mmCIF file with all atom_site columns, C-alpha atoms in Angstrom:
data_model
loop_
_atom_site.group_PDB
_atom_site.id
_atom_site.type_symbol
_atom_site.label_atom_id
_atom_site.label_alt_id
_atom_site.label_comp_id
_atom_site.label_asym_id
_atom_site.label_entity_id
_atom_site.label_seq_id
_atom_site.pdbx_PDB_ins_code
_atom_site.Cartn_x
_atom_site.Cartn_y
_atom_site.Cartn_z
_atom_site.occupancy
_atom_site.B_iso_or_equiv
_atom_site.pdbx_formal_charge
_atom_site.auth_seq_id
_atom_site.auth_comp_id
_atom_site.auth_asym_id
_atom_site.auth_atom_id
_atom_site.pdbx_PDB_model_num
ATOM 1   C CA . UNK A 1 1   ? -17.923 18.007 -15.514 1.00 0.00 ? 28  UNK A CA 1
ATOM 2   C CA . UNK A 1 2   ? -14.662 19.624 -16.482 1.00 0.00 ? 29  UNK A CA 1
ATOM 3   C CA . UNK A 1 3   ? -12.236 20.086 -13.640 1.00 0.00 ? 30  UNK A CA 1
ATOM 4   C CA . UNK A 1 4   ? -9.694  22.892 -13.780 1.00 0.00 ? 31  UNK A CA 1
ATOM 5   C CA . UNK A 1 5   ? -6.479  22.560 -11.831 1.00 0.00 ? 32  UNK A CA 1
ATOM 6   C CA . UNK A 1 6   ? -4.450  25.325 -10.255 1.00 0.00 ? 33  UNK A CA 1
ATOM 7   C CA . UNK A 1 7   ? -5.192  29.005 -9.976  1.00 0.00 ? 34  UNK A CA 1
ATOM 8   C CA . UNK A 1 8   ? -6.235  30.772 -13.195 1.00 0.00 ? 35  UNK A CA 1
ATOM 9   C CA . UNK A 1 9   ? -3.711  33.159 -14.738 1.00 0.00 ? 36  UNK A CA 1
ATOM 10  C CA . UNK A 1 10  ? -5.632  36.413 -15.190 1.00 0.00 ? 37  UNK A CA 1
ATOM 11  C CA . UNK A 1 11  ? -3.580  37.549 -18.172 1.00 0.00 ? 38  UNK A CA 1
ATOM 12  C CA . UNK A 1 12  ? -4.068  34.214 -19.920 1.00 0.00 ? 39  UNK A CA 1
ATOM 13  C CA . UNK A 1 13  ? -7.796  34.259 -19.190 1.00 0.00 ? 40  UNK A CA 1
ATOM 14  C CA . UNK A 1 14  ? -8.046  37.829 -20.495 1.00 0.00 ? 41  UNK A CA 1
ATOM 15  C CA . UNK A 1 15  ? -6.139  36.929 -23.668 1.00 0.00 ? 42  UNK A CA 1
ATOM 16  C CA . UNK A 1 16  ? -8.357  33.905 -24.244 1.00 0.00 ? 43  UNK A CA 1
ATOM 17  C CA . UNK A 1 17  ? -11.418 36.079 -23.777 1.00 0.00 ? 44  UNK A CA 1
ATOM 18  C CA . UNK A 1 18  ? -10.176 38.531 -26.430 1.00 0.00 ? 45  UNK A CA 1
ATOM 19  C CA . UNK A 1 19  ? -9.467  35.663 -28.824 1.00 0.00 ? 46  UNK A CA 1
ATOM 20  C CA . UNK A 1 20  ? -12.881 34.076 -28.292 1.00 0.00 ? 47  UNK A CA 1
ATOM 21  C CA . UNK A 1 21  ? -14.698 37.386 -28.764 1.00 0.00 ? 48  UNK A CA 1
ATOM 22  C CA . UNK A 1 22  ? -12.692 37.960 -31.948 1.00 0.00 ? 49  UNK A CA 1
ATOM 23  C CA . UNK A 1 23  ? -13.828 34.607 -33.341 1.00 0.00 ? 50  UNK A CA 1
ATOM 24  C CA . UNK A 1 24  ? -17.466 35.383 -32.511 1.00 0.00 ? 51  UNK A CA 1
ATOM 25  C CA . UNK A 1 25  ? -17.253 38.828 -34.159 1.00 0.00 ? 52  UNK A CA 1
ATOM 26  C CA . UNK A 1 26  ? -15.577 37.388 -37.256 1.00 0.00 ? 53  UNK A CA 1
ATOM 27  C CA . UNK A 1 27  ? -18.336 34.778 -37.540 1.00 0.00 ? 54  UNK A CA 1
ATOM 28  C CA . UNK A 1 28  ? -20.781 37.679 -37.902 1.00 0.00 ? 55  UNK A CA 1
ATOM 29  C CA . UNK A 1 29  ? -18.754 38.896 -40.872 1.00 0.00 ? 56  UNK A CA 1
ATOM 30  C CA . UNK A 1 30  ? -17.761 35.691 -42.642 1.00 0.00 ? 57  UNK A CA 1
ATOM 31  C CA . UNK A 1 31  ? -18.254 31.922 -42.692 1.00 0.00 ? 58  UNK A CA 1
ATOM 32  C CA . UNK A 1 32  ? -16.229 30.037 -40.098 1.00 0.00 ? 59  UNK A CA 1
ATOM 33  C CA . UNK A 1 33  ? -14.212 28.039 -42.644 1.00 0.00 ? 60  UNK A CA 1
ATOM 34  C CA . UNK A 1 34  ? -12.873 31.264 -44.179 1.00 0.00 ? 61  UNK A CA 1
ATOM 35  C CA . UNK A 1 35  ? -11.648 32.727 -40.885 1.00 0.00 ? 62  UNK A CA 1
ATOM 36  C CA . UNK A 1 36  ? -7.874  32.450 -40.446 1.00 0.00 ? 63  UNK A CA 1
ATOM 37  C CA . UNK A 1 37  ? -5.678  32.627 -37.378 1.00 0.00 ? 64  UNK A CA 1
ATOM 38  C CA . UNK A 1 38  ? -4.270  35.868 -38.781 1.00 0.00 ? 65  UNK A CA 1
ATOM 39  C CA . UNK A 1 39  ? -7.798  37.296 -38.917 1.00 0.00 ? 66  UNK A CA 1
ATOM 40  C CA . UNK A 1 40  ? -8.375  36.288 -35.312 1.00 0.00 ? 67  UNK A CA 1
ATOM 41  C CA . UNK A 1 41  ? -5.091  37.772 -34.104 1.00 0.00 ? 68  UNK A CA 1
ATOM 42  C CA . UNK A 1 42  ? -5.746  41.059 -35.895 1.00 0.00 ? 69  UNK A CA 1
ATOM 43  C CA . UNK A 1 43  ? -9.284  41.306 -34.504 1.00 0.00 ? 70  UNK A CA 1
ATOM 44  C CA . UNK A 1 44  ? -8.197  40.340 -30.985 1.00 0.00 ? 71  UNK A CA 1
ATOM 45  C CA . UNK A 1 45  ? -5.103  42.553 -30.998 1.00 0.00 ? 72  UNK A CA 1
ATOM 46  C CA . UNK A 1 46  ? -2.748  39.693 -30.125 1.00 0.00 ? 73  UNK A CA 1
ATOM 47  C CA . UNK A 1 47  ? 0.372   38.345 -31.792 1.00 0.00 ? 74  UNK A CA 1
ATOM 48  C CA . UNK A 1 48  ? 0.366   34.946 -33.555 1.00 0.00 ? 75  UNK A CA 1
ATOM 49  C CA . UNK A 1 49  ? 2.860   33.468 -31.034 1.00 0.00 ? 76  UNK A CA 1
ATOM 50  C CA . UNK A 1 50  ? 0.437   34.489 -28.266 1.00 0.00 ? 77  UNK A CA 1
ATOM 51  C CA . UNK A 1 51  ? -2.404  32.694 -30.050 1.00 0.00 ? 78  UNK A CA 1
ATOM 52  C CA . UNK A 1 52  ? -0.346  29.524 -30.471 1.00 0.00 ? 79  UNK A CA 1
ATOM 53  C CA . UNK A 1 53  ? 0.753   29.563 -26.833 1.00 0.00 ? 80  UNK A CA 1
ATOM 54  C CA . UNK A 1 54  ? -2.906  29.105 -25.948 1.00 0.00 ? 81  UNK A CA 1
ATOM 55  C CA . UNK A 1 55  ? -4.418  27.154 -28.850 1.00 0.00 ? 82  UNK A CA 1
ATOM 56  C CA . UNK A 1 56  ? -3.390  24.788 -31.626 1.00 0.00 ? 83  UNK A CA 1
ATOM 57  C CA . UNK A 1 57  ? -5.964  26.150 -34.071 1.00 0.00 ? 84  UNK A CA 1
ATOM 58  C CA . UNK A 1 58  ? -9.215  28.100 -34.261 1.00 0.00 ? 85  UNK A CA 1
ATOM 59  C CA . UNK A 1 59  ? -11.281 24.972 -33.525 1.00 0.00 ? 86  UNK A CA 1
ATOM 60  C CA . UNK A 1 60  ? -9.631  24.798 -30.105 1.00 0.00 ? 87  UNK A CA 1
ATOM 61  C CA . UNK A 1 61  ? -10.990 28.265 -29.286 1.00 0.00 ? 88  UNK A CA 1
ATOM 62  C CA . UNK A 1 62  ? -14.656 27.377 -29.727 1.00 0.00 ? 89  UNK A CA 1
ATOM 63  C CA . UNK A 1 63  ? -14.186 23.868 -28.354 1.00 0.00 ? 90  UNK A CA 1
ATOM 64  C CA . UNK A 1 64  ? -12.642 25.148 -25.117 1.00 0.00 ? 91  UNK A CA 1
ATOM 65  C CA . UNK A 1 65  ? -15.464 27.653 -24.648 1.00 0.00 ? 92  UNK A CA 1
ATOM 66  C CA . UNK A 1 66  ? -18.107 25.007 -25.195 1.00 0.00 ? 93  UNK A CA 1
ATOM 67  C CA . UNK A 1 67  ? -16.473 22.420 -22.939 1.00 0.00 ? 94  UNK A CA 1
ATOM 68  C CA . UNK A 1 68  ? -16.006 25.009 -20.198 1.00 0.00 ? 95  UNK A CA 1
ATOM 69  C CA . UNK A 1 69  ? -19.680 25.855 -20.611 1.00 0.00 ? 96  UNK A CA 1
ATOM 70  C CA . UNK A 1 70  ? -20.535 22.196 -20.164 1.00 0.00 ? 97  UNK A CA 1
ATOM 71  C CA . UNK A 1 71  ? -18.302 22.033 -17.141 1.00 0.00 ? 98  UNK A CA 1
ATOM 72  C CA . UNK A 1 72  ? -19.843 24.997 -15.368 1.00 0.00 ? 99  UNK A CA 1
ATOM 73  C CA . UNK A 1 73  ? -23.311 25.577 -16.791 1.00 0.00 ? 100 UNK A CA 1
ATOM 74  C CA . UNK A 1 74  ? -24.826 23.616 -19.618 1.00 0.00 ? 101 UNK A CA 1
ATOM 75  C CA . UNK A 1 75  ? -24.911 20.063 -18.306 1.00 0.00 ? 102 UNK A CA 1
ATOM 76  C CA . UNK A 1 76  ? -24.295 18.787 -14.805 1.00 0.00 ? 103 UNK A CA 1
ATOM 77  C CA . UNK A 1 77  ? -24.479 15.205 -13.610 1.00 0.00 ? 104 UNK A CA 1
ATOM 78  C CA . UNK A 1 78  ? -25.456 14.779 -10.011 1.00 0.00 ? 105 UNK A CA 1
ATOM 79  C CA . UNK A 1 79  ? -26.813 12.160 -7.653  1.00 0.00 ? 106 UNK A CA 1
ATOM 80  C CA . UNK A 1 80  ? -30.082 12.261 -5.773  1.00 0.00 ? 107 UNK A CA 1
ATOM 81  C CA . UNK A 1 81  ? -32.258 9.631  -4.136  1.00 0.00 ? 108 UNK A CA 1
ATOM 82  C CA . UNK A 1 82  ? -35.866 8.562  -4.167  1.00 0.00 ? 109 UNK A CA 1
ATOM 83  C CA . UNK A 1 83  ? -37.763 7.655  -1.015  1.00 0.00 ? 110 UNK A CA 1
ATOM 84  C CA . UNK A 1 84  ? -36.956 4.012  -1.659  1.00 0.00 ? 111 UNK A CA 1
ATOM 85  C CA . UNK A 1 85  ? -33.235 4.861  -1.537  1.00 0.00 ? 112 UNK A CA 1
ATOM 86  C CA . UNK A 1 86  ? -32.782 3.978  -5.182  1.00 0.00 ? 113 UNK A CA 1
ATOM 87  C CA . UNK A 1 87  ? -29.908 5.947  -6.696  1.00 0.00 ? 114 UNK A CA 1
ATOM 88  C CA . UNK A 1 88  ? -30.747 8.377  -9.456  1.00 0.00 ? 115 UNK A CA 1
ATOM 89  C CA . UNK A 1 89  ? -28.252 10.043 -11.777 1.00 0.00 ? 116 UNK A CA 1
ATOM 90  C CA . UNK A 1 90  ? -29.624 13.418 -12.882 1.00 0.00 ? 117 UNK A CA 1
ATOM 91  C CA . UNK A 1 91  ? -28.651 15.066 -16.171 1.00 0.00 ? 118 UNK A CA 1
ATOM 92  C CA . UNK A 1 92  ? -29.340 18.729 -15.465 1.00 0.00 ? 119 UNK A CA 1
ATOM 93  C CA . UNK A 1 93  ? -29.520 21.148 -18.426 1.00 0.00 ? 120 UNK A CA 1
ATOM 94  C CA . UNK A 1 94  ? -29.358 24.863 -17.695 1.00 0.00 ? 121 UNK A CA 1
ATOM 95  C CA . UNK A 1 95  ? -32.031 26.502 -19.849 1.00 0.00 ? 122 UNK A CA 1
ATOM 96  C CA . UNK A 1 96  ? -31.280 29.982 -18.520 1.00 0.00 ? 123 UNK A CA 1
ATOM 97  C CA . UNK A 1 97  ? -27.646 29.714 -19.634 1.00 0.00 ? 124 UNK A CA 1
ATOM 98  C CA . UNK A 1 98  ? -28.709 28.414 -23.055 1.00 0.00 ? 125 UNK A CA 1
ATOM 99  C CA . UNK A 1 99  ? -31.035 31.321 -23.724 1.00 0.00 ? 126 UNK A CA 1
ATOM 100 C CA . UNK A 1 100 ? -28.646 33.933 -22.320 1.00 0.00 ? 127 UNK A CA 1
ATOM 101 C CA . UNK A 1 101 ? -25.801 32.727 -24.558 1.00 0.00 ? 128 UNK A CA 1
ATOM 102 C CA . UNK A 1 102 ? -27.951 31.577 -27.458 1.00 0.00 ? 129 UNK A CA 1
ATOM 103 C CA . UNK A 1 103 ? -26.215 33.636 -30.140 1.00 0.00 ? 130 UNK A CA 1
ATOM 104 C CA . UNK A 1 104 ? -22.695 32.376 -29.398 1.00 0.00 ? 131 UNK A CA 1
ATOM 105 C CA . UNK A 1 105 ? -23.795 28.796 -28.747 1.00 0.00 ? 132 UNK A CA 1
ATOM 106 C CA . UNK A 1 106 ? -25.673 28.571 -32.036 1.00 0.00 ? 133 UNK A CA 1
ATOM 107 C CA . UNK A 1 107 ? -22.643 29.883 -33.895 1.00 0.00 ? 134 UNK A CA 1
ATOM 108 C CA . UNK A 1 108 ? -20.385 27.308 -32.265 1.00 0.00 ? 135 UNK A CA 1
ATOM 109 C CA . UNK A 1 109 ? -22.734 24.387 -32.869 1.00 0.00 ? 136 UNK A CA 1
ATOM 110 C CA . UNK A 1 110 ? -22.746 25.314 -36.562 1.00 0.00 ? 137 UNK A CA 1
ATOM 111 C CA . UNK A 1 111 ? -18.985 24.697 -36.773 1.00 0.00 ? 138 UNK A CA 1
ATOM 112 C CA . UNK A 1 112 ? -18.214 21.587 -38.812 1.00 0.00 ? 139 UNK A CA 1
ATOM 113 C CA . UNK A 1 113 ? -17.468 18.491 -36.706 1.00 0.00 ? 140 UNK A CA 1
ATOM 114 C CA . UNK A 1 114 ? -17.648 20.373 -33.392 1.00 0.00 ? 141 UNK A CA 1
ATOM 115 C CA . UNK A 1 115 ? -20.525 18.174 -32.170 1.00 0.00 ? 142 UNK A CA 1
ATOM 116 C CA . UNK A 1 116 ? -18.564 14.990 -32.880 1.00 0.00 ? 143 UNK A CA 1
ATOM 117 C CA . UNK A 1 117 ? -15.572 16.385 -31.023 1.00 0.00 ? 144 UNK A CA 1
ATOM 118 C CA . UNK A 1 118 ? -17.819 17.234 -28.055 1.00 0.00 ? 145 UNK A CA 1
ATOM 119 C CA . UNK A 1 119 ? -19.243 13.738 -27.948 1.00 0.00 ? 146 UNK A CA 1
ATOM 120 C CA . UNK A 1 120 ? -15.804 12.154 -28.124 1.00 0.00 ? 147 UNK A CA 1
ATOM 121 C CA . UNK A 1 121 ? -14.727 14.245 -25.142 1.00 0.00 ? 148 UNK A CA 1
ATOM 122 C CA . UNK A 1 122 ? -17.901 13.600 -23.178 1.00 0.00 ? 149 UNK A CA 1
ATOM 123 C CA . UNK A 1 123 ? -17.384 9.837  -23.331 1.00 0.00 ? 150 UNK A CA 1
ATOM 124 C CA . UNK A 1 124 ? -14.810 10.288 -20.543 1.00 0.00 ? 151 UNK A CA 1
ATOM 125 C CA . UNK A 1 125 ? -17.271 11.674 -18.018 1.00 0.00 ? 152 UNK A CA 1
ATOM 126 C CA . UNK A 1 126 ? -19.674 8.764  -17.531 1.00 0.00 ? 153 UNK A CA 1
ATOM 127 C CA . UNK A 1 127 ? -16.679 6.597  -16.692 1.00 0.00 ? 154 UNK A CA 1
ATOM 128 C CA . UNK A 1 128 ? -15.271 9.040  -14.138 1.00 0.00 ? 155 UNK A CA 1
ATOM 129 C CA . UNK A 1 129 ? -18.711 9.759  -12.696 1.00 0.00 ? 156 UNK A CA 1
ATOM 130 C CA . UNK A 1 130 ? -19.727 6.146  -12.014 1.00 0.00 ? 157 UNK A CA 1
ATOM 131 C CA . UNK A 1 131 ? -16.375 4.768  -10.873 1.00 0.00 ? 158 UNK A CA 1
ATOM 132 C CA . UNK A 1 132 ? -17.622 4.721  -7.253  1.00 0.00 ? 159 UNK A CA 1
ATOM 133 C CA . UNK A 1 133 ? -20.260 2.181  -8.343  1.00 0.00 ? 160 UNK A CA 1
ATOM 134 C CA . UNK A 1 134 ? -17.594 -0.319 -9.336  1.00 0.00 ? 161 UNK A CA 1
ATOM 135 C CA . UNK A 1 135 ? -17.426 -1.883 -5.877  1.00 0.00 ? 162 UNK A CA 1
ATOM 136 C CA . UNK A 1 136 ? -21.235 -1.986 -5.566  1.00 0.00 ? 163 UNK A CA 1
ATOM 137 C CA . UNK A 1 137 ? -22.051 -3.670 -8.871  1.00 0.00 ? 164 UNK A CA 1
ATOM 138 C CA . UNK A 1 138 ? -21.025 -6.872 -10.589 1.00 0.00 ? 165 UNK A CA 1
ATOM 139 C CA . UNK A 1 139 ? -18.709 -6.445 -13.562 1.00 0.00 ? 166 UNK A CA 1
ATOM 140 C CA . UNK A 1 140 ? -21.635 -6.983 -15.927 1.00 0.00 ? 167 UNK A CA 1
ATOM 141 C CA . UNK A 1 141 ? -23.876 -4.510 -14.067 1.00 0.00 ? 168 UNK A CA 1
ATOM 142 C CA . UNK A 1 142 ? -21.127 -1.896 -14.023 1.00 0.00 ? 169 UNK A CA 1
ATOM 143 C CA . UNK A 1 143 ? -20.655 -2.178 -17.789 1.00 0.00 ? 170 UNK A CA 1
ATOM 144 C CA . UNK A 1 144 ? -24.403 -1.952 -18.386 1.00 0.00 ? 171 UNK A CA 1
ATOM 145 C CA . UNK A 1 145 ? -24.520 1.169  -16.184 1.00 0.00 ? 172 UNK A CA 1
ATOM 146 C CA . UNK A 1 146 ? -21.591 2.723  -18.045 1.00 0.00 ? 173 UNK A CA 1
ATOM 147 C CA . UNK A 1 147 ? -23.061 2.073  -21.491 1.00 0.00 ? 174 UNK A CA 1
ATOM 148 C CA . UNK A 1 148 ? -26.526 3.132  -20.415 1.00 0.00 ? 175 UNK A CA 1
ATOM 149 C CA . UNK A 1 149 ? -25.171 6.462  -19.167 1.00 0.00 ? 176 UNK A CA 1
ATOM 150 C CA . UNK A 1 150 ? -23.104 6.998  -22.343 1.00 0.00 ? 177 UNK A CA 1
ATOM 151 C CA . UNK A 1 151 ? -26.158 6.253  -24.482 1.00 0.00 ? 178 UNK A CA 1
ATOM 152 C CA . UNK A 1 152 ? -28.490 8.514  -22.553 1.00 0.00 ? 179 UNK A CA 1
ATOM 153 C CA . UNK A 1 153 ? -26.054 11.424 -22.315 1.00 0.00 ? 180 UNK A CA 1
ATOM 154 C CA . UNK A 1 154 ? -25.247 11.401 -26.024 1.00 0.00 ? 181 UNK A CA 1
ATOM 155 C CA . UNK A 1 155 ? -28.852 10.734 -27.036 1.00 0.00 ? 182 UNK A CA 1
ATOM 156 C CA . UNK A 1 156 ? -30.188 13.530 -24.830 1.00 0.00 ? 183 UNK A CA 1
ATOM 157 C CA . UNK A 1 157 ? -27.545 15.944 -26.094 1.00 0.00 ? 184 UNK A CA 1
ATOM 158 C CA . UNK A 1 158 ? -28.296 15.138 -29.735 1.00 0.00 ? 185 UNK A CA 1
ATOM 159 C CA . UNK A 1 159 ? -31.943 15.994 -29.120 1.00 0.00 ? 186 UNK A CA 1
ATOM 160 C CA . UNK A 1 160 ? -31.118 19.164 -27.145 1.00 0.00 ? 187 UNK A CA 1
ATOM 161 C CA . UNK A 1 161 ? -28.667 20.356 -29.810 1.00 0.00 ? 188 UNK A CA 1
ATOM 162 C CA . UNK A 1 162 ? -31.125 19.755 -32.643 1.00 0.00 ? 189 UNK A CA 1
ATOM 163 C CA . UNK A 1 163 ? -33.890 21.513 -30.714 1.00 0.00 ? 190 UNK A CA 1
ATOM 164 C CA . UNK A 1 164 ? -31.618 24.420 -29.807 1.00 0.00 ? 191 UNK A CA 1
ATOM 165 C CA . UNK A 1 165 ? -30.146 25.163 -33.254 1.00 0.00 ? 192 UNK A CA 1
ATOM 166 C CA . UNK A 1 166 ? -33.615 24.986 -34.798 1.00 0.00 ? 193 UNK A CA 1
ATOM 167 C CA . UNK A 1 167 ? -34.850 27.860 -32.623 1.00 0.00 ? 194 UNK A CA 1
ATOM 168 C CA . UNK A 1 168 ? -36.395 25.762 -29.834 1.00 0.00 ? 195 UNK A CA 1
ATOM 169 C CA . UNK A 1 169 ? -39.660 24.866 -31.638 1.00 0.00 ? 196 UNK A CA 1
ATOM 170 C CA . UNK A 1 170 ? -41.117 23.012 -28.617 1.00 0.00 ? 197 UNK A CA 1
ATOM 171 C CA . UNK A 1 171 ? -41.401 24.124 -24.982 1.00 0.00 ? 198 UNK A CA 1
ATOM 172 C CA . UNK A 1 172 ? -38.410 22.947 -22.969 1.00 0.00 ? 199 UNK A CA 1
ATOM 173 C CA . UNK A 1 173 ? -40.748 21.093 -20.596 1.00 0.00 ? 200 UNK A CA 1
ATOM 174 C CA . UNK A 1 174 ? -42.007 19.011 -23.533 1.00 0.00 ? 201 UNK A CA 1
ATOM 175 C CA . UNK A 1 175 ? -38.449 18.165 -24.568 1.00 0.00 ? 202 UNK A CA 1
ATOM 176 C CA . UNK A 1 176 ? -37.565 17.011 -21.045 1.00 0.00 ? 203 UNK A CA 1
ATOM 177 C CA . UNK A 1 177 ? -40.760 14.955 -20.778 1.00 0.00 ? 204 UNK A CA 1
ATOM 178 C CA . UNK A 1 178 ? -40.005 13.323 -24.136 1.00 0.00 ? 205 UNK A CA 1
ATOM 179 C CA . UNK A 1 179 ? -36.389 12.543 -23.197 1.00 0.00 ? 206 UNK A CA 1
ATOM 180 C CA . UNK A 1 180 ? -37.443 10.915 -19.958 1.00 0.00 ? 207 UNK A CA 1
ATOM 181 C CA . UNK A 1 181 ? -40.082 8.888  -21.789 1.00 0.00 ? 208 UNK A CA 1
ATOM 182 C CA . UNK A 1 182 ? -37.373 7.618  -24.182 1.00 0.00 ? 209 UNK A CA 1
ATOM 183 C CA . UNK A 1 183 ? -34.871 6.768  -21.451 1.00 0.00 ? 210 UNK A CA 1
ATOM 184 C CA . UNK A 1 184 ? -33.969 3.142  -20.934 1.00 0.00 ? 211 UNK A CA 1
ATOM 185 C CA . UNK A 1 185 ? -36.328 1.780  -18.247 1.00 0.00 ? 212 UNK A CA 1
ATOM 186 C CA . UNK A 1 186 ? -35.121 -0.085 -15.200 1.00 0.00 ? 213 UNK A CA 1
ATOM 187 C CA . UNK A 1 187 ? -35.593 -3.821 -15.565 1.00 0.00 ? 214 UNK A CA 1
ATOM 188 C CA . UNK A 1 188 ? -35.566 -6.488 -12.872 1.00 0.00 ? 215 UNK A CA 1
ATOM 189 C CA . UNK A 1 189 ? -32.226 -8.039 -13.751 1.00 0.00 ? 216 UNK A CA 1
ATOM 190 C CA . UNK A 1 190 ? -30.534 -4.620 -13.437 1.00 0.00 ? 217 UNK A CA 1
ATOM 191 C CA . UNK A 1 191 ? -32.257 -3.426 -10.269 1.00 0.00 ? 218 UNK A CA 1
ATOM 192 C CA . UNK A 1 192 ? -28.938 -2.334 -8.711  1.00 0.00 ? 219 UNK A CA 1
ATOM 193 C CA . UNK A 1 193 ? -28.133 0.048  -11.551 1.00 0.00 ? 220 UNK A CA 1
ATOM 194 C CA . UNK A 1 194 ? -29.113 3.685  -10.880 1.00 0.00 ? 221 UNK A CA 1
ATOM 195 C CA . UNK A 1 195 ? -31.919 5.260  -12.856 1.00 0.00 ? 222 UNK A CA 1
ATOM 196 C CA . UNK A 1 196 ? -31.105 8.220  -15.101 1.00 0.00 ? 223 UNK A CA 1
ATOM 197 C CA . UNK A 1 197 ? -33.437 11.198 -15.456 1.00 0.00 ? 224 UNK A CA 1
ATOM 198 C CA . UNK A 1 198 ? -33.243 14.469 -17.383 1.00 0.00 ? 225 UNK A CA 1
ATOM 199 C CA . UNK A 1 199 ? -34.141 17.702 -15.617 1.00 0.00 ? 226 UNK A CA 1
ATOM 200 C CA . UNK A 1 200 ? -34.018 21.353 -16.565 1.00 0.00 ? 227 UNK A CA 1
ATOM 201 C CA . UNK A 1 201 ? -32.729 24.271 -14.517 1.00 0.00 ? 228 UNK A CA 1
ATOM 202 C CA . UNK A 1 202 ? -34.660 27.436 -15.316 1.00 0.00 ? 229 UNK A CA 1
ATOM 203 C CA . UNK A 1 203 ? -33.606 29.761 -12.479 1.00 0.00 ? 230 UNK A CA 1
#
């Protein structure tokens, strides 16, 4: 979902990794709201100017990690087709990544307002993802498709987040089945709009 441009600078990536790990370690020692940039710099072994060359504040550190995780692992949108050639947009959640990085992800999702910031950012992706439908749908159909995708992405994520931070009390298969049962059904007047399904990647 997130697209990175240009070749990564290894020193910058290494510095960002130190800073992120410092934040995670400090969150083991203290509440997030009490952690300062000075604390982070001391723990990471970097100077304050170095921190501010990469981030505006500590929220940017966890937000960048989470959005990069969305872009590479946590949630992917992709197209597939049924036998009847009806387009399907698939929301693919990576369960293996979630469980592997559970400790850090739970810490980040506990940060005040981070979920709202994620959802504000994610509103951009349905629009970019479905732009190729614009020539295939009427203006009204295109808007319905856009809003349907926004609704189902944010709704599915709210459920996944709640399930995840509460120690995954239901099997992931049950969550996916429930989300698909709650998805907006295809109706006759919107037959040209792609269906949206939730799937889970476990391998």
